[in-house]
XYZ file of C-alpha atoms in Angstrom:
532
model
C -22.447 140.421 -100.853
C -18.589 140.555 -102.223
C -16.266 142.255 -100.384
C -13.554 142.940 -103.330
C -12.019 146.365 -101.681
C -13.233 148.954 -104.423
C -11.285 151.982 -103.311
C -7.688 150.355 -103.171
C -7.999 148.065 -106.120
C -6.001 149.311 -109.396
C -8.121 151.764 -111.809
C -8.936 150.427 -115.144
C -9.224 152.362 -117.707
C -12.785 151.551 -118.928
C -14.417 151.459 -122.063
C -18.050 149.708 -122.680
C -20.865 150.243 -125.040
C -21.927 154.236 -125.117
C -26.038 153.601 -123.910
C -26.614 150.814 -121.655
C -29.942 149.703 -119.679
C -30.809 149.637 -115.962
C -30.223 146.166 -115.916
C -26.809 146.508 -117.827
C -26.233 149.111 -115.383
C -26.434 147.040 -112.319
C -24.276 144.131 -113.942
C -21.686 146.691 -114.784
C -21.287 148.755 -112.025
C -18.181 150.315 -111.396
C -16.774 147.917 -108.262
C -17.214 144.741 -110.486
C -15.547 146.730 -113.621
C -12.582 147.367 -110.951
C -12.375 143.804 -109.746
C -12.239 142.971 -114.097
C -9.990 145.172 -114.554
C -7.842 143.449 -111.505
C -8.157 140.122 -113.845
C -7.383 141.904 -116.802
C -4.357 142.936 -115.366
C -3.121 140.641 -113.488
C -4.243 137.640 -115.829
C -3.775 138.749 -119.724
C 0.092 138.989 -120.231
C -0.258 135.502 -119.285
C -3.467 134.302 -121.294
C -1.872 136.586 -124.397
C 1.147 133.618 -124.040
C -0.701 130.342 -123.762
C -2.572 131.783 -127.111
C 0.594 132.419 -128.962
C 1.654 128.617 -127.987
C -2.050 127.719 -128.775
C -1.141 129.063 -132.310
C 2.353 127.787 -132.795
C 1.090 124.065 -132.047
C -1.989 124.412 -134.467
C 0.643 125.407 -137.040
C 3.540 122.588 -136.145
C 0.417 119.522 -136.400
C 0.162 120.813 -140.090
C 2.966 119.328 -141.217
C 3.564 115.308 -139.233
C 3.883 115.627 -136.019
C 0.838 114.623 -133.275
C -0.008 115.304 -129.814
C 1.321 113.251 -127.046
C 1.804 112.278 -124.075
C 4.441 114.586 -122.182
C 7.271 113.361 -121.251
C 8.792 115.920 -118.665
C 4.689 115.190 -116.690
C 5.929 111.337 -116.358
C 5.551 111.704 -112.904
C 2.833 113.347 -112.656
C 0.700 110.870 -114.199
C 2.823 108.337 -112.474
C 1.775 110.404 -108.651
C -0.353 108.457 -105.790
C -2.448 112.515 -105.718
C -6.501 112.832 -104.845
C -8.152 115.649 -106.124
C -10.286 117.474 -102.909
C -13.780 115.789 -102.304
C -16.965 117.359 -104.299
C -19.429 118.969 -102.507
C -22.236 116.292 -101.258
C -24.652 118.023 -103.990
C -22.482 116.519 -106.621
C -22.980 112.766 -104.813
C -25.717 111.928 -107.147
C -25.539 113.669 -110.800
C -25.983 111.109 -112.722
C -27.207 113.706 -115.674
C -26.024 117.117 -117.104
C -28.369 118.656 -119.009
C -26.687 121.580 -121.230
C -28.887 124.564 -122.361
C -28.781 128.138 -122.888
C -28.772 130.956 -120.432
C -31.646 132.666 -122.023
C -33.953 133.270 -119.955
C -36.772 130.757 -120.386
C -34.019 128.617 -121.308
C -32.137 128.748 -117.728
C -35.587 128.459 -116.009
C -37.262 125.779 -118.086
C -32.948 123.794 -117.428
C -33.332 123.998 -114.069
C -37.050 122.795 -113.921
C -36.104 119.677 -115.897
C -34.935 117.612 -113.486
C -31.727 116.478 -114.258
C -29.522 116.933 -111.081
C -27.221 119.881 -113.508
C -28.122 122.153 -115.309
C -24.788 123.903 -117.623
C -26.063 127.315 -118.000
C -24.317 127.793 -121.841
C -22.598 130.533 -122.703
C -19.843 129.151 -124.712
C -21.263 127.178 -127.365
C -25.685 127.576 -126.262
C -25.257 131.380 -125.870
C -24.850 133.990 -128.164
C -21.871 136.161 -128.212
C -23.517 139.540 -128.647
C -23.381 141.743 -126.272
C -26.541 142.001 -125.136
C -27.293 138.126 -125.269
C -23.776 137.623 -123.281
C -25.119 140.394 -120.494
C -28.889 139.397 -120.306
C -27.137 136.017 -120.162
C -26.237 137.279 -116.790
C -28.554 139.063 -115.795
C -30.242 136.296 -115.660
C -27.927 134.484 -113.784
C -27.893 137.250 -111.042
C -31.652 136.861 -111.432
C -31.806 132.885 -109.875
C -29.824 133.598 -106.976
C -32.277 137.538 -106.117
C -35.361 134.651 -106.759
C -36.309 136.778 -109.671
C -36.378 134.517 -112.095
C -39.213 134.417 -113.624
C -40.765 134.912 -117.763
C -44.004 135.669 -119.188
C -44.861 133.851 -122.569
C -46.072 136.936 -124.870
C -48.681 134.564 -126.401
C -50.130 132.568 -124.036
C -49.672 135.372 -121.125
C -48.231 132.271 -118.735
C -45.752 133.023 -116.131
C -42.849 130.471 -115.915
C -41.546 130.590 -112.239
C -38.389 127.873 -110.616
C -39.599 124.958 -108.657
C -38.943 124.897 -105.398
C -36.156 122.275 -106.167
C -33.944 122.949 -108.342
C -30.618 121.252 -110.709
C -27.749 122.646 -109.225
C -25.952 125.501 -111.749
C -22.775 125.373 -113.415
C -22.129 127.918 -115.735
C -19.966 127.778 -118.835
C -18.051 131.051 -119.252
C -16.583 131.079 -123.432
C -13.204 129.359 -123.812
C -9.956 131.099 -123.341
C -8.897 132.121 -127.229
C -12.208 134.429 -127.622
C -12.150 137.638 -126.466
C -15.013 140.247 -125.368
C -14.955 143.393 -127.668
C -17.504 145.748 -125.914
C -14.895 145.933 -123.020
C -12.064 147.061 -123.213
C -9.274 148.053 -120.877
C -6.406 150.341 -121.435
C -7.376 150.138 -125.172
C -6.937 146.290 -124.908
C -10.299 144.067 -125.269
C -10.825 141.899 -122.187
C -10.529 138.344 -122.329
C -13.986 136.176 -122.634
C -13.486 133.759 -120.048
C -12.503 136.475 -117.322
C -15.140 138.349 -118.173
C -17.857 135.553 -117.944
C -16.164 134.284 -115.012
C -15.947 138.157 -113.358
C -19.018 138.841 -112.996
C -20.924 135.287 -112.093
C -18.757 135.024 -109.138
C -18.796 138.863 -108.420
C -22.363 138.824 -107.805
C -23.021 135.690 -107.345
C -20.911 133.669 -105.690
C -21.234 134.884 -101.868
C -25.239 134.624 -102.445
C -25.030 130.731 -103.384
C -23.287 129.846 -100.731
C -25.647 131.741 -98.520
C -28.218 130.180 -99.858
C -26.857 126.381 -99.578
C -25.184 125.679 -103.302
C -21.720 125.748 -104.439
C -20.748 127.858 -107.012
C -19.705 125.719 -110.266
C -18.345 126.205 -113.315
C -17.602 124.460 -116.333
C -14.752 124.909 -118.338
C -14.781 124.807 -121.464
C -12.068 124.076 -124.366
C -8.551 123.844 -122.980
C -6.020 122.893 -124.848
C -3.690 121.711 -122.341
C -2.084 121.586 -118.769
C -1.031 125.556 -118.858
C -4.231 126.265 -119.977
C -5.977 124.577 -116.333
C -2.862 126.044 -114.482
C -4.144 129.868 -115.618
C -7.232 128.645 -114.659
C -6.040 127.852 -111.353
C -4.713 130.872 -110.312
C -7.132 133.260 -111.597
C -9.305 130.351 -108.448
C -7.080 131.057 -106.237
C -6.757 134.950 -106.610
C -10.583 135.481 -106.902
C -10.971 133.743 -103.402
C -8.822 136.150 -101.843
C -10.088 138.918 -103.997
C -13.820 138.316 -103.140
C -12.749 137.242 -99.586
C -14.058 133.691 -99.873
C -13.287 130.852 -98.251
C -10.500 128.464 -100.050
C -12.380 125.644 -102.236
C -15.180 128.014 -101.965
C -15.409 127.793 -106.493
C -15.338 124.145 -107.838
C -14.893 123.526 -111.902
C -15.775 120.884 -114.062
C -12.864 121.473 -116.457
C -13.771 120.114 -120.390
C -11.053 117.836 -121.783
C -12.574 119.295 -125.626
C -9.199 119.595 -127.928
C -6.962 116.407 -128.240
C -4.093 117.993 -126.395
C -5.761 117.914 -123.615
C -7.276 113.821 -123.363
C -2.980 114.134 -123.696
C -3.158 115.639 -120.320
C -6.065 114.540 -118.788
C -3.395 113.746 -115.650
C -2.156 116.853 -115.794
C -5.415 119.038 -116.043
C -6.806 117.530 -112.972
C -3.382 117.597 -111.116
C -3.117 121.573 -111.247
C -6.089 122.025 -110.595
C -6.890 119.398 -108.099
C -7.570 121.642 -104.931
C -10.888 123.386 -107.565
C -11.845 120.416 -109.788
C -15.081 118.152 -108.769
C -14.026 116.086 -112.343
C -13.948 115.886 -116.031
C -16.090 115.720 -118.808
C -15.643 114.984 -122.053
C -16.878 117.507 -125.063
C -17.464 115.225 -127.628
C -18.407 117.671 -130.519
C -15.743 119.758 -129.515
C -13.137 116.892 -129.414
C -14.373 115.922 -133.258
C -13.870 119.289 -134.148
C -10.507 119.702 -132.552
C -9.106 115.874 -134.239
C -10.176 117.040 -137.393
C -8.453 120.710 -137.483
C -5.342 118.939 -135.141
C -4.753 116.324 -138.282
C -6.766 118.578 -140.942
C -3.507 117.293 -143.148
C -3.551 113.730 -142.940
C -5.833 112.023 -145.679
C -6.713 108.814 -143.473
C -8.216 111.154 -140.933
C -11.014 111.554 -142.393
C -14.479 110.984 -139.870
C -17.660 109.377 -141.124
C -21.590 110.654 -141.215
C -21.934 112.328 -137.494
C -24.430 109.718 -136.899
C -21.334 107.340 -136.777
C -19.000 109.203 -134.902
C -20.062 107.525 -131.422
C -20.711 104.001 -131.720
C -17.557 102.585 -133.577
C -14.614 102.861 -131.464
C -11.601 105.257 -132.516
C -10.949 108.835 -130.428
C -13.726 109.141 -128.767
C -14.428 105.656 -127.437
C -10.665 105.371 -126.334
C -10.408 109.356 -124.721
C -13.640 108.255 -122.684
C -12.074 104.924 -121.544
C -9.244 107.069 -120.522
C -11.244 109.342 -118.976
C -12.563 107.099 -116.387
C -9.600 105.434 -115.645
C -7.660 108.469 -114.764
C -11.411 110.003 -112.812
C -11.622 106.607 -110.925
C -7.606 106.502 -109.631
C -8.045 110.311 -108.776
C -11.248 110.272 -107.089
C -13.153 112.656 -109.494
C -16.576 113.013 -110.806
C -16.023 111.434 -114.834
C -18.648 113.129 -117.107
C -19.094 111.679 -120.673
C -21.966 112.969 -123.729
C -22.660 112.131 -127.078
C -22.211 114.250 -131.130
C -25.647 115.339 -132.213
C -26.788 114.020 -135.099
C -29.437 115.177 -137.639
C -29.556 112.033 -139.900
C -31.817 113.314 -142.923
C -31.595 109.878 -145.353
C -32.735 107.696 -142.294
C -35.625 109.959 -140.872
C -37.278 112.102 -143.304
C -40.036 113.246 -140.365
C -37.332 114.448 -137.817
C -33.623 114.067 -136.662
C -32.220 110.754 -135.058
C -31.490 111.542 -131.789
C -28.140 109.854 -131.320
C -29.236 109.299 -127.432
C -26.481 108.173 -125.474
C -24.583 105.642 -127.729
C -21.266 107.510 -126.808
C -20.881 106.281 -123.728
C -23.347 102.768 -123.809
C -20.440 100.762 -123.766
C -18.683 102.326 -120.336
C -22.022 103.731 -118.517
C -21.267 101.925 -115.877
C -17.208 103.402 -115.779
C -18.866 107.514 -115.962
C -20.505 108.995 -113.203
C -22.977 111.166 -115.440
C -24.115 111.495 -118.509
C -24.131 114.952 -120.633
C -27.442 115.351 -123.323
C -28.517 118.646 -124.569
C -31.488 117.903 -126.140
C -35.299 116.906 -123.756
C -36.078 113.820 -125.591
C -32.385 112.417 -124.725
C -32.775 113.912 -121.132
C -35.916 111.684 -120.865
C -34.108 108.678 -121.880
C -30.484 109.371 -119.566
C -33.128 109.593 -116.566
C -34.833 106.764 -117.337
C -31.546 105.279 -118.309
C -29.996 106.201 -114.109
C -33.123 105.204 -113.012
C -32.717 101.198 -113.388
C -29.134 101.275 -113.800
C -26.629 98.538 -114.026
C -24.326 96.937 -111.509
C -21.759 99.965 -110.805
C -18.014 99.161 -111.566
C -15.401 99.249 -108.692
C -12.498 102.017 -109.305
C -10.506 99.186 -109.745
C -12.707 97.229 -111.717
C -12.692 100.177 -114.019
C -8.927 100.583 -114.217
C -8.081 97.366 -114.523
C -10.757 96.183 -117.252
C -9.722 98.473 -119.802
C -5.474 98.128 -120.067
C -3.343 101.045 -120.523
C -4.333 103.462 -123.268
C -1.921 103.926 -125.674
C -1.212 107.465 -127.010
C -2.336 105.903 -130.558
C -5.477 104.918 -129.497
C -6.641 108.511 -128.627
C -5.715 109.055 -132.654
C -7.444 106.304 -134.170
C -10.563 107.098 -136.772
C -13.426 105.605 -136.198
C -15.515 103.782 -138.613
C -18.143 104.578 -140.161
C -19.517 105.095 -144.035
C -19.336 108.299 -145.900
C -22.670 108.977 -147.507
C -24.767 112.345 -149.642
C -27.453 112.072 -146.812
C -24.494 112.627 -143.730
C -22.823 115.557 -146.344
C -26.434 117.153 -146.294
C -26.979 116.829 -142.659
C -23.906 118.904 -141.898
C -24.734 121.693 -144.613
C -27.819 121.817 -143.409
C -26.936 122.584 -139.954
C -24.309 124.859 -140.680
C -26.600 126.820 -142.742
C -29.210 126.665 -140.933
C -27.242 127.993 -137.513
C -24.900 130.348 -139.525
C -28.506 132.164 -139.842
C -29.900 131.541 -136.230
C -26.326 133.055 -135.182
C -26.680 136.246 -137.938
C -29.877 136.925 -136.105
C -28.432 137.177 -132.126
C -29.184 133.471 -131.229
C -26.695 130.972 -129.868
C -28.465 128.268 -131.083
C -30.761 126.717 -133.716
C -34.107 124.237 -133.914
C -34.377 121.474 -136.094
C -37.135 119.764 -136.174
C -37.425 119.792 -132.289
C -33.657 119.257 -131.781
C -30.988 121.326 -130.565
C -27.580 122.330 -132.510
C -26.019 125.189 -130.897
C -22.077 126.763 -132.364
C -19.691 123.212 -131.163
C -22.765 120.735 -133.768
C -22.423 124.010 -136.215
C -18.773 123.638 -135.858
C -18.364 120.491 -136.517
C -20.675 120.272 -139.625
C -18.386 123.311 -141.153
C -15.153 120.896 -140.538
C -16.769 117.702 -141.408
C -17.605 119.451 -144.929
C -14.235 121.132 -145.666
C -12.198 117.995 -144.283
C -14.389 116.239 -147.419
C -13.305 118.778 -149.796
C -9.521 119.239 -148.610
C -8.662 115.000 -148.971
C -11.651 114.829 -151.820
C -13.287 112.364 -149.290
C -15.299 109.253 -151.684
C -18.779 108.579 -150.511
C -20.156 105.596 -149.888
C -21.796 105.663 -153.628
C -17.974 106.301 -155.536
C -18.527 109.607 -155.591
C -16.193 112.589 -155.007
C -16.845 115.481 -152.458
C -15.565 118.347 -154.565
C -16.730 122.266 -154.405
C -19.334 121.152 -157.698
C -20.387 118.793 -155.554
C -21.079 120.895 -152.255
C -22.376 123.615 -153.954
C -25.049 121.683 -155.348
C -26.120 120.395 -151.981
C -25.748 123.848 -150.525
C -28.223 125.403 -153.312
C -30.362 122.478 -152.647
C -30.062 122.576 -148.810
C -31.340 126.142 -149.285
C -34.128 124.718 -150.861
C -34.881 122.407 -148.474
C -35.148 124.936 -146.032
C -37.153 128.157 -147.528
C -40.095 124.875 -148.880
C -39.666 123.937 -145.072
C -40.306 127.422 -143.461
C -41.871 129.567 -146.417
C -41.171 132.420 -148.573
C -42.225 134.871 -146.179
C -40.071 133.171 -143.276
C -37.265 132.592 -145.267
C -36.947 136.130 -147.291
C -37.403 138.081 -143.927
C -34.123 135.571 -142.319
C -30.510 135.860 -143.631
C -29.908 133.528 -145.951
C -28.024 134.936 -148.627
C -25.154 136.326 -146.616
C -25.396 133.144 -144.520
C -24.877 131.071 -148.462
C -21.227 133.357 -148.911
C -19.829 132.987 -144.754
C -20.533 129.008 -145.552
C -18.458 128.613 -148.318
C -16.244 131.252 -147.001
C -15.743 128.578 -144.154
C -15.490 125.364 -145.910
C -13.769 126.116 -149.223
C -11.035 128.214 -147.214
C -7.316 126.703 -148.223
C -6.995 127.139 -144.079
C -9.397 124.878 -141.179
C -9.300 127.800 -138.268
C -9.056 125.402 -134.354
C -12.901 127.722 -133.901
C -16.082 128.655 -135.486
C -16.808 131.113 -133.084
C -12.662 133.349 -133.430
C -13.925 133.792 -136.912
C -17.875 134.439 -136.118
C -17.632 136.461 -133.072
C -18.148 140.108 -132.490
C -20.167 140.056 -135.586
C -23.333 139.412 -133.971
C -24.679 142.827 -133.599
């Protein structure tokens, strides 16, 4: 039970949707609403200042300015410090499966055989009010032994196995808000909403079950945002009566600025962090958005992003070095790719290519599909000899700031452009129907994948990129390909299903995203609040 003292909490003027169901009222009890109110009043001004800093940086990077190592924090990078030891349940966590917090997906993820399952509230769970609250209900039911689902067609019940994956929850990023819950007229931070509900309802229950309450942190832009999370964690420990260090986090490196502040991010969260993960897809989006004015930074087809050097591999190498030095876990994953031309009957899995050259350096692999999970588990069962931390730090040499900006090599093809368009359209149609992911040829793609798709099309249009066959990517070509891909989708799903979909509206949204004069840092900043 949480020991938060609702009687002494500062009163909050809470605005909620008028009608709430029984389970929603359970999740949004008066006590938890007061707790959210306290979090909001304590940290919202600090969050707003940091979001203004984000925006000013984004505008500055539209010119010649680029991210770099901070001279004012050199003492942290050069310092001799380590993070707090990680809990023992991460000792053998060599594979992480990330997926939705939908009820059935959550059960399947926890039963998957992966050592860790990330219930992703940021990129794979829809941001509609009903989906957000249902996800919290599902997470609560996991710790109350009520998590089960019955298939409507077969009538078969799906329940948790006796042994399940370690659960991490990934709240939405700092730049998003939850518009359905307002405090004194202001929307609460989506990060605080997701974190606060899960911590309040389940932290003590998880500890009582012998588990650690874990959070994977999305979209940190710099160490100041990491410090804000650390302040929130310390405050939550006090308010909920938790022993210091109970709540543990895995911060994500998903922005180009964050990979220039890896040491600093770990340092700010050293009492709560267990390591770092490289969010390759979101990092690729950030690369395009940050360096959007530079025509020499046009990325190749998504299928080539993982294999040919550049910023992804440099960031991975630096993360491995830093985590080895700080006695922290290092996790990496691949960019999901849909390769229409190479395999007309389905998507070609990128596998685990992004870490193939550094597998011995990493503590774990992050995957988002079960086929990649099987491949990753097979590799873990027959691992190559692990490198010591000293080997990792000495073998790679020092990674420069310029290497963290390196453009990867690869082809730019019509098939790759078509893949981006099809993925963008398919995800937006799923989003319009209240789903946080789309499935194409048996593979799951989430908001981050769709974000990269729209960013790559925008970048190729912005710089009139030239395809390998000599054609220039211009509005006329992209318009033709959009129509072609809509026709292909219609043929695949059938006229009846297509007509029930939202494709005319989706086409309009996609066009507005890729033909816009500037590139917003995140697709969710544009789409959020419009799911219902």
